[in-house]
Structures are given as C-alpha cells and as structure tokens.
C-alpha cells in the first residue's frame, strides 16, 4: 500500500481518517482551550483511494478553521491592547477639558466591536446555512430509509455541500441522525410555543393545541417515520440528550398549565394527569399517519381521505374536550 499523506491514517475500524494537532498558538482560543489538542475525525470511507481524497479535503477545511480561529484571537488581543492603552496613567491626574471630559476620553478613538458581536460573520452565516441544508436533507433520507439504510453519500447528493463537510459538521452518521431526531422533535415543540395559548380563553386554547398537533403530524409524515424508526432502535440515539429532554418537557408544561387554568375556572375536572392527556392527544394524531398503509390494507380505508380528514380532526378535538370537562 502506498504511503499515506501526512496527518491521514487508517483507524482500527478500517476507515480512513485524519489526525492533526491543534497549533500551539491556538491553544487559548475558546474552541480549543478545554479540549484535546489533537483533532481526530473519520471520513467514513473504507476504500483507501476515496478515503484519502476525502481526508485531504477535510485537512484543507481544518486549515481554514485554524486560520479563522487565529484571526479571532488576533481580534481579541487587539481589543485588550486597545483597552489597556486607553487607561489613564495612574501617576498623573487626567486633564479636564471645559466640557468635563478628560483629554484621554476626548481624544481616544471608539473601541472596536467586541469579539462576541451578535452579528454573525459571513463565514459563520455560511456555516449555519450549510448545517441547515444538511439537516433538511438528512431528515428526508433517514425518514425514507432509517438509520441503517440511509447513506451519507445520498445525503450529500441532496445538498449543496460535500460528504467531508457532513462529517466535519456532525462527526458521524449516528451523530447526524441524533441531531435530526432532535430537530424533528423540536419542530412540533416550536409550533406549540408559537400559539400563545395564554392569550386565548382556556377551552379555545385546548382546542387549538389539539388542532395544531393533528395538523403538524399530518403535514410532517417524516417526523412520524423518524420516531417509528427510533423506537425500533429502542430510543438509544436520543436517550440521555439533555436538550431534547428539556425541550419536550415544555409539551407537558403546556398541557399542565391549561389543566390548571381550566380547574381554576371550574370548566375542567380535577386530577387529570398531564402526561396521560398528552399521550391521548399524540397517540391519535400519530397513529393515523404511522398506520395509514396497514389500516388501508386491513380495512380498505384510507385514513388520509380528504373528505374524511376534517371529521377525524373534529373527533379528536371533541374527544379531548369531553374528557377534560367535569
């Protein structure tokens, strides 16, 4: 086998990857300060020729990453230097001008924008757009073929980026899948939070919550397929993800808040478990999407029949409202 290029290696799993030290002058950069000073990334490729090409591209991207980090460090150092030079001499009193400003205050130029300016740099905006593009494509691929059947090559083909950049942003297919799962759950939670239910009368708010849940499942069958796949995987890719747990806790809090309001107003009965109510709402909305084809095969009835959908939507709303009333 031909000698591998510098910083390219073959891992124990037979996949080609890169192994490169973080330059010493970047060790104090926030991105590398508390992390390993050796960067190890896999191309995902077993074929050496293909893997070397991907690895070389990854190394080029890494050099660009280092250059960007180095420029940011220079900006931080320049800011600190400027601030120190602007401090008045401790051994001399500052001259006060007629308008009340010291000579130092009146003459010094404005400070440069701080490092953590809220306006993203062009490269950062581009990286965010690339990540968004990858997530959208990956969601389609994983929803259609599951984790084991999906291929990173196919995901790359759906995007405006390359396979190396997918590994650069997410590290592995499994990590990309976990990010997609979090994105899928986040979609319905974001929609719920945008309803502003606290501004609606309680019963109307409950009705609206059920309607939006029904509509979201109907409009996003890929979400249902992804959740189904993850249950086949026994939830191992999302278990323990703190951000996912925290975000979905909002769903229970929303239901709990509506129940408390209804109880206080005397329009909902007491003692309803918010997890049970959330389960009741979600199960109906989920099953009519997940079981569409098996239902049609067994009962010769399409749950997505346009003429029947409005009746199904009203049925779950009515069922929930009757369940919560005294």
PDB file of N, CA, C and O in Angstrom, residues 249-307:
ATOM      1  N   UNK A 249     -40.059  18.679  27.644  1.00  0.00           N
ATOM      2  CA  UNK A 249     -40.743  18.923  28.914  1.00  0.00           C
ATOM      3  C   UNK A 249     -41.730  20.072  28.777  1.00  0.00           C
ATOM      4  O   UNK A 249     -42.736  20.141  29.502  1.00  0.00           O
ATOM      5  N   UNK A 250     -41.467  20.961  27.828  1.00  0.00           N
ATOM      6  CA  UNK A 250     -42.352  22.102  27.593  1.00  0.00           C
ATOM      7  C   UNK A 250     -43.740  21.623  27.167  1.00  0.00           C
ATOM      8  O   UNK A 250     -44.749  22.250  27.498  1.00  0.00           O
ATOM      9  N   UNK A 251     -43.797  20.503  26.440  1.00  0.00           N
ATOM     10  CA  UNK A 251     -45.089  19.981  25.989  1.00  0.00           C
ATOM     11  C   UNK A 251     -45.970  19.629  27.181  1.00  0.00           C
ATOM     12  O   UNK A 251     -47.176  19.934  27.201  1.00  0.00           O
ATOM     13  N   UNK A 252     -45.382  18.994  28.181  1.00  0.00           N
ATOM     14  CA  UNK A 252     -46.139  18.626  29.380  1.00  0.00           C
ATOM     15  C   UNK A 252     -46.516  19.873  30.168  1.00  0.00           C
ATOM     16  O   UNK A 252     -47.629  19.983  30.702  1.00  0.00           O
ATOM     17  N   UNK A 253     -45.592  20.830  30.238  1.00  0.00           N
ATOM     18  CA  UNK A 253     -45.880  22.071  30.954  1.00  0.00           C
ATOM     19  C   UNK A 253     -47.042  22.827  30.307  1.00  0.00           C
ATOM     20  O   UNK A 253     -47.863  23.432  31.004  1.00  0.00           O
ATOM     21  N   UNK A 254     -47.107  22.782  28.983  1.00  0.00           N
ATOM     22  CA  UNK A 254     -48.193  23.460  28.275  1.00  0.00           C
ATOM     23  C   UNK A 254     -49.539  22.838  28.632  1.00  0.00           C
ATOM     24  O   UNK A 254     -50.511  23.551  28.941  1.00  0.00           O
ATOM     25  N   UNK A 255     -49.605  21.516  28.588  1.00  0.00           N
ATOM     26  CA  UNK A 255     -50.843  20.814  28.938  1.00  0.00           C
ATOM     27  C   UNK A 255     -51.190  21.058  30.409  1.00  0.00           C
ATOM     28  O   UNK A 255     -52.349  21.311  30.766  1.00  0.00           O
ATOM     29  N   UNK A 256     -50.188  20.988  31.261  1.00  0.00           N
ATOM     30  CA  UNK A 256     -50.399  21.178  32.701  1.00  0.00           C
ATOM     31  C   UNK A 256     -50.945  22.577  32.996  1.00  0.00           C
ATOM     32  O   UNK A 256     -51.853  22.734  33.826  1.00  0.00           O
ATOM     33  N   UNK A 257     -50.418  23.566  32.303  1.00  0.00           N
ATOM     34  CA  UNK A 257     -50.885  24.937  32.505  1.00  0.00           C
ATOM     35  C   UNK A 257     -52.347  25.090  32.098  1.00  0.00           C
ATOM     36  O   UNK A 257     -53.135  25.736  32.808  1.00  0.00           O
ATOM     37  N   UNK A 258     -52.728  24.474  30.981  1.00  0.00           N
ATOM     38  CA  UNK A 258     -54.123  24.547  30.534  1.00  0.00           C
ATOM     39  C   UNK A 258     -55.050  23.841  31.522  1.00  0.00           C
ATOM     40  O   UNK A 258     -56.152  24.321  31.805  1.00  0.00           O
ATOM     41  N   UNK A 259     -54.617  22.700  32.043  1.00  0.00           N
ATOM     42  CA  UNK A 259     -55.439  21.977  33.021  1.00  0.00           C
ATOM     43  C   UNK A 259     -55.631  22.803  34.296  1.00  0.00           C
ATOM     44  O   UNK A 259     -56.738  22.855  34.855  1.00  0.00           O
ATOM     45  N   UNK A 260     -54.568  23.440  34.752  1.00  0.00           N
ATOM     46  CA  UNK A 260     -54.676  24.273  35.952  1.00  0.00           C
ATOM     47  C   UNK A 260     -55.627  25.443  35.738  1.00  0.00           C
ATOM     48  O   UNK A 260     -56.437  25.773  36.620  1.00  0.00           O
ATOM     49  N   UNK A 261     -55.513  26.065  34.578  1.00  0.00           N
ATOM     50  CA  UNK A 261     -56.423  27.171  34.265  1.00  0.00           C
ATOM     51  C   UNK A 261     -57.866  26.699  34.236  1.00  0.00           C
ATOM     52  O   UNK A 261     -58.754  27.360  34.793  1.00  0.00           O
ATOM     53  N   UNK A 262     -58.094  25.567  33.581  1.00  0.00           N
ATOM     54  CA  UNK A 262     -59.446  25.032  33.485  1.00  0.00           C
ATOM     55  C   UNK A 262     -60.022  24.651  34.840  1.00  0.00           C
ATOM     56  O   UNK A 262     -61.212  24.865  35.113  1.00  0.00           O
ATOM     57  N   UNK A 263     -59.164  24.073  35.698  1.00  0.00           N
ATOM     58  CA  UNK A 263     -59.613  23.707  37.053  1.00  0.00           C
ATOM     59  C   UNK A 263     -59.999  24.955  37.844  1.00  0.00           C
ATOM     60  O   UNK A 263     -61.021  24.985  38.543  1.00  0.00           O
ATOM     61  N   UNK A 264     -59.151  25.993  37.751  1.00  0.00           N
ATOM     62  CA  UNK A 264     -59.416  27.232  38.490  1.00  0.00           C
ATOM     63  C   UNK A 264     -60.707  27.899  38.024  1.00  0.00           C
ATOM     64  O   UNK A 264     -61.416  28.521  38.825  1.00  0.00           O
ATOM     65  N   UNK A 265     -61.022  27.759  36.742  1.00  0.00           N
ATOM     66  CA  UNK A 265     -62.234  28.364  36.193  1.00  0.00           C
ATOM     67  C   UNK A 265     -63.454  27.466  36.371  1.00  0.00           C
ATOM     68  O   UNK A 265     -64.584  27.878  36.078  1.00  0.00           O
ATOM     69  N   UNK A 266     -63.219  26.216  36.805  1.00  0.00           N
ATOM     70  CA  UNK A 266     -64.313  25.285  37.011  1.00  0.00           C
ATOM     71  C   UNK A 266     -64.846  24.648  35.747  1.00  0.00           C
ATOM     72  O   UNK A 266     -65.928  24.051  35.750  1.00  0.00           O
ATOM     73  N   UNK A 267     -64.073  24.738  34.636  1.00  0.00           N
ATOM     74  CA  UNK A 267     -64.552  24.165  33.372  1.00  0.00           C
ATOM     75  C   UNK A 267     -63.881  22.836  33.054  1.00  0.00           C
ATOM     76  O   UNK A 267     -64.320  22.120  32.145  1.00  0.00           O
ATOM     77  N   UNK A 268     -62.793  22.493  33.760  1.00  0.00           N
ATOM     78  CA  UNK A 268     -62.134  21.197  33.609  1.00  0.00           C
ATOM     79  C   UNK A 268     -62.187  20.476  34.950  1.00  0.00           C
ATOM     80  O   UNK A 268     -62.121  21.095  36.015  1.00  0.00           O
ATOM     81  N   UNK A 269     -62.303  19.165  34.884  1.00  0.00           N
ATOM     82  CA  UNK A 269     -62.329  18.387  36.124  1.00  0.00           C
ATOM     83  C   UNK A 269     -60.923  18.311  36.724  1.00  0.00           C
ATOM     84  O   UNK A 269     -59.924  18.508  36.031  1.00  0.00           O
ATOM     85  N   UNK A 270     -60.853  18.015  37.973  1.00  0.00           N
ATOM     86  CA  UNK A 270     -59.570  17.951  38.669  1.00  0.00           C
ATOM     87  C   UNK A 270     -58.952  16.553  38.557  1.00  0.00           C
ATOM     88  O   UNK A 270     -59.650  15.581  38.255  1.00  0.00           O
ATOM     89  N   UNK A 271     -57.646  16.484  38.814  1.00  0.00           N
ATOM     90  CA  UNK A 271     -56.971  15.201  38.907  1.00  0.00           C
ATOM     91  C   UNK A 271     -56.538  14.577  37.596  1.00  0.00           C
ATOM     92  O   UNK A 271     -56.124  13.411  37.567  1.00  0.00           O
ATOM     93  N   UNK A 272     -56.595  15.323  36.484  1.00  0.00           N
ATOM     94  CA  UNK A 272     -56.178  14.765  35.198  1.00  0.00           C
ATOM     95  C   UNK A 272     -54.647  14.779  35.117  1.00  0.00           C
ATOM     96  O   UNK A 272     -54.008  15.796  35.376  1.00  0.00           O
ATOM     97  N   UNK A 273     -54.070  13.657  34.767  1.00  0.00           N
ATOM     98  CA  UNK A 273     -52.620  13.544  34.628  1.00  0.00           C
ATOM     99  C   UNK A 273     -52.197  14.178  33.289  1.00  0.00           C
ATOM    100  O   UNK A 273     -52.640  13.745  32.224  1.00  0.00           O
ATOM    101  N   UNK A 274     -51.362  15.214  33.310  1.00  0.00           N
ATOM    102  CA  UNK A 274     -50.987  15.888  32.052  1.00  0.00           C
ATOM    103  C   UNK A 274     -50.246  14.970  31.081  1.00  0.00           C
ATOM    104  O   UNK A 274     -50.380  15.128  29.867  1.00  0.00           O
ATOM    105  N   UNK A 275     -49.465  13.999  31.605  1.00  0.00           N
ATOM    106  CA  UNK A 275     -48.781  13.050  30.714  1.00  0.00           C
ATOM    107  C   UNK A 275     -49.799  12.165  30.001  1.00  0.00           C
ATOM    108  O   UNK A 275     -49.654  11.886  28.808  1.00  0.00           O
ATOM    109  N   UNK A 276     -50.839  11.743  30.714  1.00  0.00           N
ATOM    110  CA  UNK A 276     -51.877  10.918  30.098  1.00  0.00           C
ATOM    111  C   UNK A 276     -52.613  11.693  29.012  1.00  0.00           C
ATOM    112  O   UNK A 276     -52.922  11.142  27.945  1.00  0.00           O
ATOM    113  N   UNK A 277     -52.900  12.962  29.286  1.00  0.00           N
ATOM    114  CA  UNK A 277     -53.620  13.771  28.299  1.00  0.00           C
ATOM    115  C   UNK A 277     -52.760  14.004  27.062  1.00  0.00           C
ATOM    116  O   UNK A 277     -53.242  13.910  25.925  1.00  0.00           O
ATOM    117  N   UNK A 278     -51.490  14.296  27.272  1.00  0.00           N
ATOM    118  CA  UNK A 278     -50.569  14.474  26.136  1.00  0.00           C
ATOM    119  C   UNK A 278     -50.487  13.181  25.320  1.00  0.00           C
ATOM    120  O   UNK A 278     -50.486  13.222  24.080  1.00  0.00           O
ATOM    121  N   UNK A 279     -50.433  12.048  26.007  1.00  0.00           N
ATOM    122  CA  UNK A 279     -50.388  10.752  25.335  1.00  0.00           C
ATOM    123  C   UNK A 279     -51.657  10.513  24.528  1.00  0.00           C
ATOM    124  O   UNK A 279     -51.609  10.026  23.390  1.00  0.00           O
ATOM    125  N   UNK A 280     -52.801  10.876  25.076  1.00  0.00           N
ATOM    126  CA  UNK A 280     -54.080  10.686  24.387  1.00  0.00           C
ATOM    127  C   UNK A 280     -54.128  11.514  23.103  1.00  0.00           C
ATOM    128  O   UNK A 280     -54.548  11.018  22.053  1.00  0.00           O
ATOM    129  N   UNK A 281     -53.696  12.757  23.203  1.00  0.00           N
ATOM    130  CA  UNK A 281     -53.704  13.634  22.023  1.00  0.00           C
ATOM    131  C   UNK A 281     -52.727  13.117  20.965  1.00  0.00           C
ATOM    132  O   UNK A 281     -53.078  12.962  19.784  1.00  0.00           O
ATOM    133  N   UNK A 282     -51.503  12.831  21.386  1.00  0.00           N
ATOM    134  CA  UNK A 282     -50.446  12.443  20.440  1.00  0.00           C
ATOM    135  C   UNK A 282     -50.713  11.097  19.791  1.00  0.00           C
ATOM    136  O   UNK A 282     -50.425  10.908  18.600  1.00  0.00           O
ATOM    137  N   UNK A 283     -51.248  10.153  20.557  1.00  0.00           N
ATOM    138  CA  UNK A 283     -51.417   8.793  20.021  1.00  0.00           C
ATOM    139  C   UNK A 283     -52.371   8.765  18.842  1.00  0.00           C
ATOM    140  O   UNK A 283     -52.106   8.099  17.829  1.00  0.00           O
ATOM    141  N   UNK A 284     -53.463   9.490  18.923  1.00  0.00           N
ATOM    142  CA  UNK A 284     -54.421   9.528  17.815  1.00  0.00           C
ATOM    143  C   UNK A 284     -53.776  10.179  16.591  1.00  0.00           C
ATOM    144  O   UNK A 284     -53.854   9.652  15.472  1.00  0.00           O
ATOM    145  N   UNK A 285     -53.152  11.341  16.813  1.00  0.00           N
ATOM    146  CA  UNK A 285     -52.543  12.092  15.708  1.00  0.00           C
ATOM    147  C   UNK A 285     -51.403  11.304  15.063  1.00  0.00           C
ATOM    148  O   UNK A 285     -51.195  11.378  13.845  1.00  0.00           O
ATOM    149  N   UNK A 286     -50.671  10.561  15.880  1.00  0.00           N
ATOM    150  CA  UNK A 286     -49.538   9.782  15.396  1.00  0.00           C
ATOM    151  C   UNK A 286     -50.000   8.551  14.615  1.00  0.00           C
ATOM    152  O   UNK A 286     -49.520   8.281  13.505  1.00  0.00           O
ATOM    153  N   UNK A 287     -50.967   7.821  15.163  1.00  0.00           N
ATOM    154  CA  UNK A 287     -51.362   6.551  14.566  1.00  0.00           C
ATOM    155  C   UNK A 287     -52.001   6.717  13.190  1.00  0.00           C
ATOM    156  O   UNK A 287     -51.782   5.883  12.303  1.00  0.00           O
ATOM    157  N   UNK A 288     -52.741   7.790  12.988  1.00  0.00           N
ATOM    158  CA  UNK A 288     -53.396   7.947  11.691  1.00  0.00           C
ATOM    159  C   UNK A 288     -52.376   8.193  10.569  1.00  0.00           C
ATOM    160  O   UNK A 288     -52.692   8.032   9.390  1.00  0.00           O
ATOM    161  N   UNK A 289     -51.140   8.552  10.960  1.00  0.00           N
ATOM    162  CA  UNK A 289     -50.066   8.706   9.980  1.00  0.00           C
ATOM    163  C   UNK A 289     -49.222   7.430   9.918  1.00  0.00           C
ATOM    164  O   UNK A 289     -48.958   6.906   8.833  1.00  0.00           O
ATOM    165  N   UNK A 290     -48.838   6.913  11.081  1.00  0.00           N
ATOM    166  CA  UNK A 290     -47.952   5.741  11.110  1.00  0.00           C
ATOM    167  C   UNK A 290     -48.623   4.487  10.565  1.00  0.00           C
ATOM    168  O   UNK A 290     -47.967   3.629   9.975  1.00  0.00           O
ATOM    169  N   UNK A 291     -49.935   4.355  10.771  1.00  0.00           N
ATOM    170  CA  UNK A 291     -50.647   3.134  10.385  1.00  0.00           C
ATOM    171  C   UNK A 291     -51.494   3.300   9.129  1.00  0.00           C
ATOM    172  O   UNK A 291     -52.371   2.482   8.864  1.00  0.00           O
ATOM    173  N   UNK A 292     -51.225   4.328   8.379  1.00  0.00           N
ATOM    174  CA  UNK A 292     -52.055   4.604   7.199  1.00  0.00           C
ATOM    175  C   UNK A 292     -52.120   3.405   6.251  1.00  0.00           C
ATOM    176  O   UNK A 292     -53.203   2.996   5.829  1.00  0.00           O
ATOM    177  N   UNK A 293     -50.976   2.831   5.938  1.00  0.00           N
ATOM    178  CA  UNK A 293     -50.943   1.791   4.903  1.00  0.00           C
ATOM    179  C   UNK A 293     -51.448   0.448   5.417  1.00  0.00           C
ATOM    180  O   UNK A 293     -52.162  -0.267   4.703  1.00  0.00           O
ATOM    181  N   UNK A 294     -51.093   0.093   6.647  1.00  0.00           N
ATOM    182  CA  UNK A 294     -51.601  -1.163   7.204  1.00  0.00           C
ATOM    183  C   UNK A 294     -53.111  -1.077   7.430  1.00  0.00           C
ATOM    184  O   UNK A 294     -53.840  -2.047   7.231  1.00  0.00           O
ATOM    185  N   UNK A 295     -53.584   0.084   7.848  1.00  0.00           N
ATOM    186  CA  UNK A 295     -55.035   0.287   8.037  1.00  0.00           C
ATOM    187  C   UNK A 295     -55.780   0.118   6.715  1.00  0.00           C
ATOM    188  O   UNK A 295     -56.827  -0.513   6.656  1.00  0.00           O
ATOM    189  N   UNK A 296     -55.195   0.687   5.664  1.00  0.00           N
ATOM    190  CA  UNK A 296     -55.826   0.582   4.347  1.00  0.00           C
ATOM    191  C   UNK A 296     -55.818  -0.864   3.857  1.00  0.00           C
ATOM    192  O   UNK A 296     -56.803  -1.341   3.259  1.00  0.00           O
ATOM    193  N   UNK A 297     -54.741  -1.588   4.134  1.00  0.00           N
ATOM    194  CA  UNK A 297     -54.651  -2.980   3.706  1.00  0.00           C
ATOM    195  C   UNK A 297     -55.656  -3.862   4.439  1.00  0.00           C
ATOM    196  O   UNK A 297     -56.238  -4.778   3.846  1.00  0.00           O
ATOM    197  N   UNK A 298     -55.876  -3.576   5.722  1.00  0.00           N
ATOM    198  CA  UNK A 298     -56.754  -4.412   6.534  1.00  0.00           C
ATOM    199  C   UNK A 298     -58.215  -4.023   6.392  1.00  0.00           C
ATOM    200  O   UNK A 298     -59.104  -4.883   6.284  1.00  0.00           O
ATOM    201  N   UNK A 299     -58.478  -2.715   6.391  1.00  0.00           N
ATOM    202  CA  UNK A 299     -59.868  -2.242   6.399  1.00  0.00           C
ATOM    203  C   UNK A 299     -60.318  -1.609   5.089  1.00  0.00           C
ATOM    204  O   UNK A 299     -61.473  -1.158   4.983  1.00  0.00           O
ATOM    205  N   UNK A 300     -59.397  -1.539   4.126  1.00  0.00           N
ATOM    206  CA  UNK A 300     -59.721  -0.925   2.838  1.00  0.00           C
ATOM    207  C   UNK A 300     -60.241   0.504   3.032  1.00  0.00           C
ATOM    208  O   UNK A 300     -61.217   0.933   2.415  1.00  0.00           O
ATOM    209  N   UNK A 301     -59.565   1.228   3.905  1.00  0.00           N
ATOM    210  CA  UNK A 301     -59.955   2.609   4.209  1.00  0.00           C
ATOM    211  C   UNK A 301     -58.694   3.452   4.326  1.00  0.00           C
ATOM    212  O   UNK A 301     -57.766   3.091   5.054  1.00  0.00           O
ATOM    213  N   UNK A 302     -58.666   4.564   3.604  1.00  0.00           N
ATOM    214  CA  UNK A 302     -57.516   5.453   3.644  1.00  0.00           C
ATOM    215  C   UNK A 302     -57.742   6.523   4.708  1.00  0.00           C
ATOM    216  O   UNK A 302     -58.653   7.356   4.578  1.00  0.00           O
ATOM    217  N   UNK A 303     -56.932   6.505   5.740  1.00  0.00           N
ATOM    218  CA  UNK A 303     -57.075   7.485   6.815  1.00  0.00           C
ATOM    219  C   UNK A 303     -56.751   8.901   6.348  1.00  0.00           C
ATOM    220  O   UNK A 303     -57.026   9.862   7.069  1.00  0.00           O
ATOM    221  N   UNK A 304     -56.169   9.018   5.157  1.00  0.00           N
ATOM    222  CA  UNK A 304     -55.849  10.339   4.624  1.00  0.00           C
ATOM    223  C   UNK A 304     -56.859  10.795   3.564  1.00  0.00           C
ATOM    224  O   UNK A 304     -56.601  11.743   2.828  1.00  0.00           O
ATOM    225  N   UNK A 305     -57.980  10.128   3.513  1.00  0.00           N
ATOM    226  CA  UNK A 305     -59.031  10.529   2.574  1.00  0.00           C
ATOM    227  C   UNK A 305     -59.428  11.974   2.868  1.00  0.00           C
ATOM    228  O   UNK A 305     -59.843  12.304   3.988  1.00  0.00           O
ATOM    229  N   UNK A 306     -59.290  12.848   1.879  1.00  0.00           N
ATOM    230  CA  UNK A 306     -59.522  14.277   2.093  1.00  0.00           C
ATOM    231  C   UNK A 306     -60.921  14.581   2.617  1.00  0.00           C
ATOM    232  O   UNK A 306     -61.112  15.541   3.370  1.00  0.00           O
ATOM    233  N   UNK A 307     -61.888  13.764   2.234  1.00  0.00           N
ATOM    234  CA  UNK A 307     -63.253  14.002   2.696  1.00  0.00           C
ATOM    235  C   UNK A 307     -63.440  13.598   4.153  1.00  0.00           C
ATOM    236  O   UNK A 307     -64.324  14.121   4.839  1.00  0.00           O
TER     237      UNK A 307
END
